[in-house]
Amino acid sequence: MLIPKEVKFFDLFDKQAENLVLSADFYKKIIDEGAFTPENVRAMHEKEHYGDELTHTVINTLNETFITPFDREDIMALANHMDDILDAMYMITNRFALYKITNPSEPSKKLADILARATKSLQKAINTLRNKKSMKETLMQCVEINRLENEADVVRDEAISSLFEKEKDPIAIIKHKELYEEAENAVDFCEHTAAVIESILVKNN
Amino acid sequence: MLIPKEVKFFDLFDKQAENLVLSADFYKKIIDEGAFTPENVRAMHEKEHYGDELTHTVINTLNETFITPFDREDIMALANHMDDILDAMYMITNRFALYKITNPSEPSKKLADILARATKSLQKAINTLRNKKSMKETLMQCVEINRLENEADVVRDEAISSLFEKEKDPIAIIKHKELYEEAENAVDFCEHTAAVIESILVKNN
Amino acid sequence: MLIPKEVKFFDLFDKQAENLVLSADFYKKIIDEGAFTPENVRAMHEKEHYGDELTHTVINTLNETFITPFDREDIMALANHMDDILDAMYMITNRFALYKITNPSEPSKKLADILARATKSLQKAINTLRNKKSMKETLMQCVEINRLENEADVVRDEAISSLFEKEKDPIAIIKHKELYEEAENAVDFCEHTAAVIESILVKNN
């Protein structure tokens, strides 16, 4: 059923999704351990850089291809939104290091865990996207990502509420408020990716 | 002149615009009263959720429709920008509650009033969009939205300037600075919607 | 080789690029001198306003034109991203004034210098875009913009790190953190513009 170029896009998206899952697991690990060492920040930067390369490859392949498995703008959006997730992970890791935080708070750990789970659902959605028969499975993963995004919203809101209630040091508030918001943003980007997948399913049904 | 599918899009946009106006009036009311109670935050969340559903319906209708009253990307942009306005209103309401602010400042009230007026102009622009004969009226409303956005810029700048001059508590500065900026953002989203409308008018003239 | 309408787009982009370079030089000058006087802020606002007009002209020309030198969405993206750079410059100038800063820090000066250099590379890339024979030169400028964006990242990270280490006044941290981030954002917008140019080159090769 599929022509080679189509396979190419699906293979590239699978690679992006795999890189996302590996990066999110690593990200969760260093947040759990508070290990924002120069080596770990560099390793995260490399993962983000590899993601950039994959995104570039998708866009270049798109520019050289006439027939695509689904709309060109959806291919662009998928590649770019997955890239946004990785950029956010690197940005947050880097800020933890800049802020010299060595004991991330419980909400920060929870948000990293939610993100890791969201990327795993995203990977399943992406992996099943090439097979119309798995459409139900693909959709189920998108629903799960939406659920996780709501979960992240609640965690961030409670974390910010408690931060302003208990923390008296304004500099600590500046740091943690930003880290909570950026962590929730990363999960938002997963939801944006899921929205593109859902729209692809509707169009190609 | 119009085919049913076209009517459908205009009807959906009218509904989105009506939901925006009702939400902005409610938003202005609870800011005027400083009434960020759990009930009011929940009511605002429901309005935002209803807006999400309308946006989804627009996108699904678009995916099922071959002939559209204007460019597909403009339909998407209209639906998404109107959604952004509502998201911003809910986000701000929620932050007022998280920050336990019960007496919003004068600039916050002014910005809510500007937003309520901008959504009313937006509704008129949207309502008249289905009738080419009302083009002048549609344009006039877009001009008014641009004027209101400039007004919001001035209010936000003066508010931030005065905040840094008079407020000595850095935590209060963090809260109010964010609330002013997000409130101005909400008006910016009205301007983005107006820009799409203007572009639709130019293309279909 | 070129038809008049194509010339028109290239001429408009050249004008946008020229306005960017002039604005960035002025921006760098007032940051170097710490001269955020009402006159200078107003002059910067006028440059931003002129940029808005040019962006509008591009979009209106696009709406009236059937045959374009390259993809419509790339023309839109070029015009809008260049506009984003100018908006950022005005926003930062205005914030310096609101915050009553008269002696910008060294990193702020460095970031303004990087931005001025990035806009000069951008102008060269834009100027050479109308001539396929200069493709190598165009690409080289895009590479340089990417390099400058990385440089800006490093300057911002070091500036924020040092700010949180040395500055004890949370209000000063709020101000400078924002100014560093927005200044880096402005360079990011140059990179976004360069990415569109690179994509145009790939497609039209």
Coordinates of C-alpha atoms in Angstrom, one line a residue:
Chain A
M1 CA 0.0 0.0 0.0
L2 CA 2.7 2.5 0.9
I3 CA 5.2 4.0 -1.5
P4 CA 8.8 4.4 -0.3
K5 CA 8.6 8.1 0.4
E6 CA 5.7 7.5 2.7
V7 CA 7.7 4.9 4.6
K8 CA 10.5 7.5 4.9
F9 CA 8.3 10.0 6.7
F10 CA 6.9 7.4 9.1
D11 CA 10.4 6.1 9.8
L12 CA 11.6 9.7 10.5
F13 CA 8.7 10.3 12.9
D14 CA 9.4 7.0 14.7
K15 CA 13.0 8.2 15.2
Q16 CA 11.8 11.6 16.5
A17 CA 9.4 9.9 18.9
E18 CA 12.1 7.4 20.0
N19 CA 14.5 10.2 20.7
L20 CA 11.8 12.0 22.6
V21 CA 11.1 9.0 24.9
L22 CA 14.8 8.4 25.5
S23 CA 15.3 12.1 26.3
A24 CA 12.3 12.3 28.6
D25 CA 13.5 9.3 30.5
F26 CA 16.9 10.8 30.9
Y27 CA 15.3 14.2 31.8
K28 CA 13.2 12.5 34.5
K29 CA 16.2 10.7 35.9
I30 CA 18.3 13.8 36.3
I31 CA 15.4 15.7 37.8
D32 CA 14.8 12.8 40.2
E33 CA 18.4 12.8 41.2
G34 CA 18.9 16.6 41.0
A35 CA 22.0 15.8 38.9
F36 CA 22.3 18.9 36.8
T37 CA 26.0 18.3 36.2
P38 CA 27.8 19.9 33.2
E39 CA 28.0 16.4 31.7
N40 CA 24.3 15.8 32.0
V41 CA 23.4 19.2 30.7
R42 CA 25.7 18.5 27.7
A43 CA 24.1 15.1 27.2
M44 CA 20.7 16.7 27.1
H45 CA 22.0 19.3 24.7
E46 CA 23.2 16.6 22.4
K47 CA 19.8 14.9 22.4
E48 CA 18.2 18.2 21.6
H49 CA 20.7 18.7 18.8
Y50 CA 20.0 15.2 17.4
G51 CA 16.3 16.2 17.5
D52 CA 17.1 19.3 15.5
E53 CA 18.8 17.2 12.8
L54 CA 15.8 14.9 12.6
T55 CA 13.5 17.9 12.2
H56 CA 15.7 19.3 9.5
T57 CA 15.7 15.9 7.7
V58 CA 11.9 15.8 7.8
I59 CA 11.7 19.3 6.3
N60 CA 14.3 18.6 3.6
T61 CA 12.5 15.4 2.7
L62 CA 9.3 17.3 2.5
N63 CA 10.8 19.9 0.2
E64 CA 12.0 17.2 -2.2
T65 CA 8.8 15.1 -2.2
F66 CA 5.7 15.6 -4.3
I67 CA 3.5 12.9 -2.8
T68 CA 3.3 12.7 0.9
P69 CA 1.3 10.3 3.2
F70 CA -0.7 13.3 4.6
D71 CA -0.9 17.0 4.2
R72 CA 2.4 18.9 4.0
E73 CA 1.4 21.3 6.8
D74 CA 0.6 18.4 9.1
I75 CA 4.0 16.9 8.4
M76 CA 5.7 20.2 9.2
A77 CA 3.5 20.6 12.3
L78 CA 4.3 17.1 13.6
A79 CA 8.0 17.6 13.2
N80 CA 8.1 21.1 14.7
H81 CA 5.9 20.2 17.7
M82 CA 8.0 17.2 18.6
D83 CA 11.0 19.5 18.3
D84 CA 9.3 22.0 20.7
I85 CA 9.0 19.2 23.4
L86 CA 12.7 18.5 23.2
D87 CA 13.7 22.1 23.2
A88 CA 11.6 22.6 26.4
M89 CA 13.3 19.7 28.1
Y90 CA 16.8 21.1 27.4
M91 CA 15.7 24.6 28.4
I92 CA 14.4 23.4 31.7
T93 CA 17.5 21.2 32.4
N94 CA 19.7 24.1 31.6
R95 CA 17.8 26.5 33.9
F96 CA 18.0 24.0 36.8
A97 CA 21.8 24.1 36.3
L98 CA 21.9 27.9 36.0
Y99 CA 19.8 28.3 39.2
K100 CA 22.1 25.8 41.0
I101 CA 19.1 23.8 42.2
T102 CA 20.3 20.3 43.4
N103 CA 17.1 19.2 45.1
P104 CA 14.2 19.7 42.7
S105 CA 10.8 20.0 44.4
E106 CA 8.1 17.2 44.4
P107 CA 5.9 19.0 41.8
S108 CA 9.0 19.3 39.5
K109 CA 9.5 15.5 39.8
K110 CA 5.8 14.9 39.2
L111 CA 5.8 17.1 36.1
A112 CA 8.9 15.3 34.7
D113 CA 7.1 12.0 35.3
I114 CA 4.0 13.2 33.5
L115 CA 6.1 14.4 30.6
A116 CA 7.9 11.0 30.4
R117 CA 4.5 9.2 30.3
A118 CA 3.2 11.7 27.7
T119 CA 6.1 11.0 25.4
K120 CA 5.5 7.3 25.7
S121 CA 1.9 7.7 24.6
L122 CA 3.1 10.0 21.8
Q123 CA 5.5 7.3 20.6
K124 CA 2.7 4.7 20.5
A125 CA 0.5 7.2 18.6
I126 CA 3.2 7.9 16.1
N127 CA 4.2 4.2 15.7
T128 CA 0.6 3.2 14.9
L129 CA 0.0 6.1 12.6
R130 CA 1.3 4.3 9.6
N131 CA -1.4 1.6 9.9
K132 CA -5.0 2.6 9.4
K133 CA -6.1 -0.6 11.2
S134 CA -4.6 0.7 14.4
M135 CA -6.5 4.0 14.3
K136 CA -8.4 3.2 17.5
E137 CA -5.1 2.6 19.3
T138 CA -3.7 5.9 17.9
L139 CA -6.7 7.8 19.1
M140 CA -6.6 6.2 22.5
Q141 CA -3.1 7.4 23.0
C142 CA -4.1 11.0 21.9
V143 CA -6.9 10.9 24.5
E144 CA -4.3 9.8 27.2
I145 CA -2.0 12.7 26.2
N146 CA -4.9 15.1 26.7
R147 CA -5.6 13.5 30.1
L148 CA -1.9 13.9 31.1
E149 CA -2.0 17.5 30.0
N150 CA -4.9 18.2 32.3
E151 CA -3.0 16.4 35.1
A152 CA 0.0 18.6 34.4
D153 CA -2.2 21.7 34.6
V154 CA -3.4 20.7 38.1
V155 CA 0.1 19.9 39.3
R156 CA 1.4 23.3 38.1
D157 CA -1.5 25.2 39.6
E158 CA -1.2 23.6 43.0
A159 CA 2.6 24.0 42.9
I160 CA 2.4 27.7 42.1
S161 CA -0.4 28.2 44.7
S162 CA 1.7 26.6 47.4
L163 CA 4.9 28.4 46.2
F164 CA 3.2 31.8 46.8
E165 CA 1.8 30.7 50.1
K166 CA 4.8 29.1 51.7
E167 CA 8.0 30.5 50.0
K168 CA 9.0 33.9 51.4
D169 CA 12.2 34.3 49.3
P170 CA 11.2 36.2 46.1
I171 CA 14.2 34.9 44.2
A172 CA 13.2 31.3 44.9
I173 CA 9.7 32.1 43.7
I174 CA 11.1 33.5 40.4
K175 CA 13.1 30.3 39.8
H176 CA 10.4 27.7 40.7
K177 CA 7.5 29.6 39.1
E178 CA 9.4 29.5 35.8
L179 CA 10.4 25.9 36.1
Y180 CA 6.8 24.8 36.8
E181 CA 5.4 26.8 33.9
E182 CA 8.0 25.6 31.4
A183 CA 7.5 22.0 32.6
E184 CA 3.8 22.3 32.0
N185 CA 4.5 23.9 28.6
A186 CA 6.5 20.8 27.6
V187 CA 3.4 18.7 28.2
D188 CA 1.3 21.3 26.3
F189 CA 3.6 20.7 23.3
C190 CA 2.8 16.9 23.6
E191 CA -0.9 17.9 23.4
H192 CA -0.3 20.1 20.3
T193 CA 1.4 17.1 18.7
A194 CA -1.6 14.9 19.6
A195 CA -3.9 17.5 18.1
V196 CA -2.1 17.3 14.8
I197 CA -2.3 13.4 14.9
E198 CA -6.1 13.6 15.6
S199 CA -6.5 16.0 12.7
I200 CA -4.6 13.6 10.4
L201 CA -6.8 10.8 11.5
V202 CA -10.0 12.7 10.8
K203 CA -8.8 13.9 7.3
N204 CA -7.6 10.4 6.2
N205 CA -10.5 8.4 7.6
Chain B
M1 CA -26.1 32.9 -2.6
L2 CA -24.6 30.8 0.2
I3 CA -24.5 27.1 0.3
P4 CA -25.3 25.2 3.5
K5 CA -21.7 24.4 4.5
E6 CA -20.8 28.1 4.3
V7 CA -23.7 28.9 6.5
K8 CA -22.4 26.3 9.0
F9 CA -19.0 28.0 9.3
F10 CA -20.6 31.5 9.8
D11 CA -23.0 30.0 12.4
L12 CA -20.1 28.4 14.2
F13 CA -18.0 31.6 14.2
D14 CA -21.1 33.6 15.5
K15 CA -21.4 31.1 18.3
Q16 CA -17.7 31.4 19.2
A17 CA -18.0 35.2 19.1
E18 CA -21.1 35.1 21.3
N19 CA -19.3 32.8 23.8
L20 CA -16.4 35.3 23.8
V21 CA -18.7 38.3 24.6
L22 CA -20.5 36.4 27.4
S23 CA -17.2 35.2 28.8
A24 CA -15.6 38.7 28.7
D25 CA -18.6 40.3 30.4
F26 CA -18.4 37.6 33.1
Y27 CA -14.6 38.1 33.3
K28 CA -15.0 41.9 33.7
K29 CA -17.6 41.4 36.4
I30 CA -15.5 39.1 38.6
I31 CA -12.5 41.4 38.1
D32 CA -14.5 44.4 39.1
E33 CA -15.8 42.6 42.2
G34 CA -12.6 40.8 43.0
A35 CA -14.7 37.7 43.2
F36 CA -12.3 34.9 42.3
T37 CA -14.3 32.3 44.1
P38 CA -13.9 28.6 43.3
E39 CA -17.4 28.7 41.7
N40 CA -16.5 31.7 39.5
V41 CA -13.2 30.1 38.4
R42 CA -15.1 26.9 37.6
A43 CA -17.7 28.8 35.6
M44 CA -14.9 30.5 33.7
H45 CA -13.3 27.1 33.1
E46 CA -16.6 25.8 31.7
K47 CA -16.8 28.8 29.2
E48 CA -13.3 28.0 28.1
H49 CA -14.2 24.4 27.7
Y50 CA -17.2 25.2 25.6
G51 CA -15.0 27.4 23.5
D52 CA -12.7 24.4 23.0
E53 CA -15.6 22.3 21.8
L54 CA -16.6 25.0 19.3
T55 CA -13.1 25.3 18.0
H56 CA -13.0 21.5 17.6
T57 CA -16.3 21.6 15.7
V58 CA -14.9 24.2 13.3
I59 CA -11.8 22.1 12.6
N60 CA -13.8 18.9 12.2
T61 CA -16.2 20.6 9.8
L62 CA -13.3 22.0 7.9
N63 CA -11.8 18.5 7.6
E64 CA -15.0 17.2 6.2
T65 CA -15.7 20.0 3.8
F66 CA -14.3 20.6 0.3
I67 CA -15.8 24.0 -0.5
T68 CA -15.3 26.6 2.2
P69 CA -16.5 30.3 2.3
F70 CA -12.9 31.5 2.5
D71 CA -9.4 30.0 2.6
R72 CA -9.0 27.0 4.9
E73 CA -6.0 28.5 6.7
D74 CA -8.1 31.6 7.5
I75 CA -10.9 29.5 8.9
M76 CA -8.3 27.7 11.1
A77 CA -6.7 30.9 12.2
L78 CA -10.1 32.6 13.1
A79 CA -11.1 29.6 15.2
N80 CA -7.7 29.3 16.9
H81 CA -7.3 33.0 17.6
M82 CA -10.8 33.3 19.2
D83 CA -9.9 30.3 21.3
D84 CA -6.6 32.0 22.4
I85 CA -8.7 35.0 23.7
L86 CA -10.8 32.7 25.9
D87 CA -7.8 30.7 27.1
A88 CA -6.2 33.9 28.2
M89 CA -9.3 35.0 30.1
Y90 CA -9.4 31.7 32.0
M91 CA -5.7 31.7 32.7
I92 CA -5.9 35.2 34.2
T93 CA -8.9 34.4 36.3
N94 CA -7.2 31.3 37.6
R95 CA -4.0 33.3 38.4
F96 CA -6.0 35.9 40.4
A97 CA -7.4 33.0 42.4
L98 CA -4.0 31.3 42.9
Y99 CA -2.5 34.6 44.0
K100 CA -5.3 35.2 46.4
I101 CA -5.9 38.7 45.1
T102 CA -9.3 40.0 46.2
N103 CA -9.0 43.7 45.2
P104 CA -7.7 43.9 41.6
S105 CA -5.9 47.1 40.8
E106 CA -7.4 49.9 38.6
P107 CA -5.3 49.0 35.6
S108 CA -6.5 45.4 35.8
K109 CA -10.1 46.6 35.8
K110 CA -9.3 48.9 32.9
L111 CA -7.8 46.1 30.9
A112 CA -10.8 43.8 31.5
D113 CA -13.0 46.6 30.3
I114 CA -11.0 47.1 27.1
L115 CA -11.1 43.3 26.5
A116 CA -14.9 43.3 27.0
R117 CA -15.2 46.1 24.4
A118 CA -12.8 44.4 22.0
T119 CA -14.8 41.2 22.1
K120 CA -18.0 43.2 21.3
S121 CA -16.4 44.8 18.3
L122 CA -15.1 41.3 17.3
Q123 CA -18.6 39.9 17.5
K124 CA -19.9 42.6 15.2
A125 CA -17.1 42.0 12.8
I126 CA -17.8 38.3 12.8
N127 CA -21.6 38.7 12.5
T128 CA -21.2 41.0 9.5
L129 CA -18.6 38.8 7.8
R130 CA -21.2 36.7 6.0
N131 CA -22.6 39.6 4.1
K132 CA -20.4 41.4 1.6
K133 CA -22.6 44.4 1.7
S134 CA -21.6 45.0 5.4
M135 CA -17.9 45.0 4.5
K136 CA -17.5 48.7 5.6
E137 CA -19.0 47.9 9.0
T138 CA -16.8 44.8 9.3
L139 CA -13.7 46.9 8.6
M140 CA -14.7 49.6 11.0
Q141 CA -14.9 47.1 13.8
C142 CA -11.4 45.8 12.9
V143 CA -10.1 49.4 13.1
E144 CA -11.8 49.8 16.5
I145 CA -10.1 46.6 17.8
N146 CA -6.7 47.9 16.7
R147 CA -7.4 51.1 18.5
L148 CA -8.4 49.2 21.6
E149 CA -5.2 47.2 21.4
N150 CA -3.2 50.4 21.4
E151 CA -5.2 51.6 24.4
A152 CA -4.4 48.3 26.2
D153 CA -0.6 48.8 25.4
V154 CA -0.7 52.2 27.0
V155 CA -2.6 51.0 30.1
R156 CA -0.2 48.1 30.6
D157 CA 2.9 50.2 30.1
E158 CA 1.7 52.8 32.6
A159 CA 0.7 50.1 35.1
I160 CA 4.1 48.4 34.9
S161 CA 5.9 51.7 35.2
S162 CA 3.9 52.7 38.2
L163 CA 4.3 49.2 39.7
F164 CA 8.1 49.3 39.6
E165 CA 8.0 52.9 41.0
K166 CA 5.7 52.4 43.9
E167 CA 5.5 48.7 44.9
K168 CA 8.4 47.7 47.1
D169 CA 7.3 44.0 47.6
P170 CA 9.0 41.9 44.9
I171 CA 6.4 39.2 45.2
A172 CA 3.6 41.6 44.5
I173 CA 5.5 42.9 41.5
I174 CA 5.8 39.3 40.2
K175 CA 2.1 38.8 40.5
H176 CA 0.8 42.1 39.0
K177 CA 3.4 42.3 36.3
E178 CA 2.2 38.9 35.0
L179 CA -1.5 39.8 35.3
Y180 CA -1.0 43.1 33.3
E181 CA 1.0 41.4 30.6
E182 CA -1.5 38.5 30.2
A183 CA -4.4 40.9 30.1
E184 CA -2.7 42.9 27.3
N185 CA -2.0 39.6 25.5
A186 CA -5.7 38.8 25.6
V187 CA -6.4 42.0 23.7
D188 CA -3.5 41.2 21.3
F189 CA -5.3 38.0 20.4
C190 CA -8.4 40.1 19.5
E191 CA -6.1 42.1 17.2
H192 CA -4.8 38.9 15.7
T193 CA -8.3 37.8 15.0
A194 CA -9.1 41.2 13.4
A195 CA -6.0 40.8 11.2
V196 CA -7.4 37.5 9.9
I197 CA -10.7 39.1 9.2
E198 CA -9.1 42.1 7.4
S199 CA -7.1 39.6 5.3
I200 CA -10.3 37.7 4.4
L201 CA -11.9 40.9 3.3
V202 CA -9.0 41.9 1.1
K203 CA -8.9 38.4 -0.6
N204 CA -12.6 38.2 -1.2
N205 CA -13.1 41.7 -2.4
Chain C
M1 CA 13.8 36.2 -15.9
L2 CA 11.7 37.9 -13.3
I3 CA 8.2 39.2 -13.7
P4 CA 7.3 42.6 -12.2
K5 CA 5.3 41.1 -9.3
E6 CA 8.3 39.1 -8.3
V7 CA 10.5 42.2 -8.3
K8 CA 7.9 43.8 -6.0
F9 CA 8.2 41.2 -3.3
F10 CA 12.0 41.3 -3.4
D11 CA 12.0 45.1 -3.3
L12 CA 9.6 45.0 -0.3
F13 CA 11.8 42.4 1.6
D14 CA 14.9 44.6 0.8
K15 CA 13.1 47.5 2.4
Q16 CA 12.1 45.5 5.5
A17 CA 15.7 44.3 5.8
E18 CA 17.0 47.8 5.5
N19 CA 14.6 49.1 8.1
L20 CA 15.8 46.2 10.4
V21 CA 19.4 47.1 10.0
L22 CA 18.8 50.8 10.6
S23 CA 16.7 50.0 13.6
A24 CA 19.2 47.6 15.0
D25 CA 22.0 50.1 14.7
F26 CA 19.9 52.7 16.5
Y27 CA 18.9 50.2 19.1
K28 CA 22.5 49.2 19.7
K29 CA 23.4 52.9 20.0
I30 CA 20.8 53.8 22.6
I31 CA 21.7 50.6 24.6
D32 CA 25.4 51.5 24.5
E33 CA 24.6 55.0 25.7
G34 CA 21.8 54.0 28.1
A35 CA 19.8 56.8 26.4
F36 CA 16.2 55.6 26.8
T37 CA 14.8 59.1 26.5
P38 CA 11.2 59.7 25.5
E39 CA 12.5 60.9 22.1
N40 CA 14.5 57.8 21.5
V41 CA 11.7 55.5 22.6
R42 CA 9.4 57.4 20.2
A43 CA 11.9 57.1 17.4
M44 CA 12.1 53.4 17.9
H45 CA 8.3 53.2 18.0
E46 CA 8.2 55.0 14.6
K47 CA 10.6 52.4 13.1
E48 CA 8.5 49.6 14.4
H49 CA 5.4 51.3 13.0
Y50 CA 7.1 51.7 9.6
G51 CA 7.9 48.0 9.8
D52 CA 4.3 47.2 10.4
E53 CA 3.3 49.1 7.3
L54 CA 5.8 47.2 5.2
T55 CA 4.5 43.9 6.6
H56 CA 1.0 45.0 5.7
T57 CA 2.1 45.9 2.2
V58 CA 3.6 42.5 1.7
I59 CA 0.5 40.8 2.9
N60 CA -1.8 43.0 0.7
T61 CA 0.4 42.5 -2.3
L62 CA 0.3 38.7 -1.7
N63 CA -3.5 38.8 -1.5
E64 CA -3.7 40.6 -4.9
T65 CA -1.1 38.4 -6.6
F66 CA -1.5 35.0 -8.3
I67 CA 2.0 34.2 -9.2
T68 CA 4.6 34.6 -6.5
P69 CA 8.4 34.2 -6.7
F70 CA 8.1 31.5 -4.0
D71 CA 5.5 29.8 -1.8
R72 CA 2.8 32.1 -0.4
E73 CA 3.3 30.8 3.2
D74 CA 7.1 31.4 2.9
I75 CA 6.4 35.0 1.8
M76 CA 4.0 35.4 4.8
A77 CA 6.6 33.8 7.2
L78 CA 9.4 36.0 5.9
A79 CA 7.4 39.2 6.4
N80 CA 6.1 38.2 9.8
H81 CA 9.4 37.0 11.2
M82 CA 11.1 40.2 10.2
D83 CA 8.3 42.1 11.9
D84 CA 8.8 40.0 15.0
I85 CA 12.5 41.1 15.2
L86 CA 11.5 44.8 15.1
D87 CA 8.7 44.3 17.6
A88 CA 11.2 42.8 20.0
M89 CA 13.6 45.7 19.6
Y90 CA 10.9 48.2 20.4
M91 CA 9.6 46.1 23.3
I92 CA 13.0 45.9 24.9
T93 CA 13.8 49.7 24.4
N94 CA 10.4 50.5 26.0
R95 CA 11.1 48.2 28.9
F96 CA 14.5 49.8 29.6
A97 CA 12.7 53.1 29.7
L98 CA 9.9 51.8 32.0
Y99 CA 12.5 50.3 34.3
K100 CA 14.4 53.5 34.4
I101 CA 17.7 51.8 33.6
T102 CA 20.3 54.3 32.5
N103 CA 23.4 52.0 32.6
P104 CA 22.6 48.8 30.6
S105 CA 24.8 45.9 31.7
E106 CA 27.6 44.5 29.6
P107 CA 25.6 41.4 28.5
S108 CA 22.8 43.7 27.3
K109 CA 25.3 45.6 25.2
K110 CA 26.7 42.3 23.8
L111 CA 23.3 41.1 22.9
A112 CA 22.4 44.3 21.1
D113 CA 25.7 44.0 19.2
I114 CA 24.9 40.4 18.2
L115 CA 21.5 41.5 17.1
A116 CA 22.9 44.3 15.0
R117 CA 25.3 41.8 13.3
A118 CA 22.5 39.3 12.8
T119 CA 20.3 41.9 11.0
K120 CA 23.3 42.8 8.7
S121 CA 23.7 39.1 7.8
L122 CA 19.9 38.9 7.3
Q123 CA 20.0 41.9 5.0
K124 CA 22.7 40.3 2.9
A125 CA 20.7 37.0 2.7
I126 CA 17.6 38.9 1.7
N127 CA 19.4 41.1 -0.9
T128 CA 20.9 38.0 -2.6
L129 CA 17.7 36.0 -2.5
R130 CA 16.5 37.4 -5.8
N131 CA 19.5 36.0 -7.7
K132 CA 19.9 32.2 -7.9
K133 CA 23.6 32.6 -8.7
S134 CA 24.2 34.1 -5.2
M135 CA 22.7 31.1 -3.5
K136 CA 26.0 30.2 -1.9
E137 CA 26.3 33.7 -0.4
T138 CA 22.7 33.6 0.8
L139 CA 23.3 30.3 2.6
M140 CA 26.6 31.5 4.1
Q141 CA 24.7 34.4 5.7
C142 CA 22.1 32.0 7.1
V143 CA 24.9 29.9 8.6
E144 CA 26.3 33.0 10.2
I145 CA 22.9 33.9 11.7
N146 CA 22.7 30.5 13.2
R147 CA 26.2 30.9 14.7
L148 CA 25.1 34.3 16.1
E149 CA 22.1 32.8 17.7
N150 CA 24.2 30.2 19.5
E151 CA 26.5 33.1 20.6
A152 CA 23.4 34.9 22.0
D153 CA 22.3 31.8 23.8
V154 CA 25.7 31.6 25.6
V155 CA 25.7 35.3 26.5
R156 CA 22.2 35.1 27.9
D157 CA 22.9 31.9 29.9
E158 CA 26.1 33.4 31.4
A159 CA 24.3 36.7 32.1
I160 CA 21.4 34.9 33.9
S161 CA 23.7 32.7 35.8
S162 CA 25.8 35.6 37.0
L163 CA 22.7 37.6 37.8
F164 CA 21.3 35.0 40.2
E165 CA 24.8 34.6 41.7
K166 CA 25.6 38.2 42.3
E167 CA 22.5 40.3 42.4
K168 CA 20.7 40.3 45.7
D169 CA 17.8 42.6 44.8
P170 CA 14.9 40.5 43.5
I171 CA 13.4 43.5 41.6
A172 CA 16.7 44.0 39.7
I173 CA 16.7 40.3 38.9
I174 CA 13.1 40.5 37.5
K175 CA 14.1 43.4 35.3
H176 CA 17.4 42.1 33.9
K177 CA 16.3 38.5 33.5
E178 CA 13.5 39.7 31.3
L179 CA 15.7 42.0 29.3
Y180 CA 18.3 39.2 28.6
E181 CA 15.6 36.8 27.6
E182 CA 13.8 39.2 25.3
A183 CA 17.2 40.3 23.7
E184 CA 18.0 36.6 23.0
N185 CA 14.4 36.2 21.6
A186 CA 15.1 38.9 19.1
V187 CA 18.1 37.0 17.8
D188 CA 15.9 33.8 17.7
F189 CA 13.5 35.7 15.4
C190 CA 16.5 36.3 13.1
E191 CA 17.2 32.6 13.1
H192 CA 13.5 31.9 12.3
T193 CA 13.8 34.2 9.3
A194 CA 17.0 32.5 8.2
A195 CA 15.2 29.1 8.5
V196 CA 12.5 30.3 6.1
I197 CA 15.2 31.6 3.7
E198 CA 17.0 28.2 3.8
S199 CA 13.8 26.4 3.1
I200 CA 13.1 28.7 0.1
L201 CA 16.5 27.9 -1.2
V202 CA 16.0 24.1 -0.9
K203 CA 12.6 24.3 -2.6
N204 CA 13.7 26.4 -5.5
N205 CA 17.0 24.7 -6.1

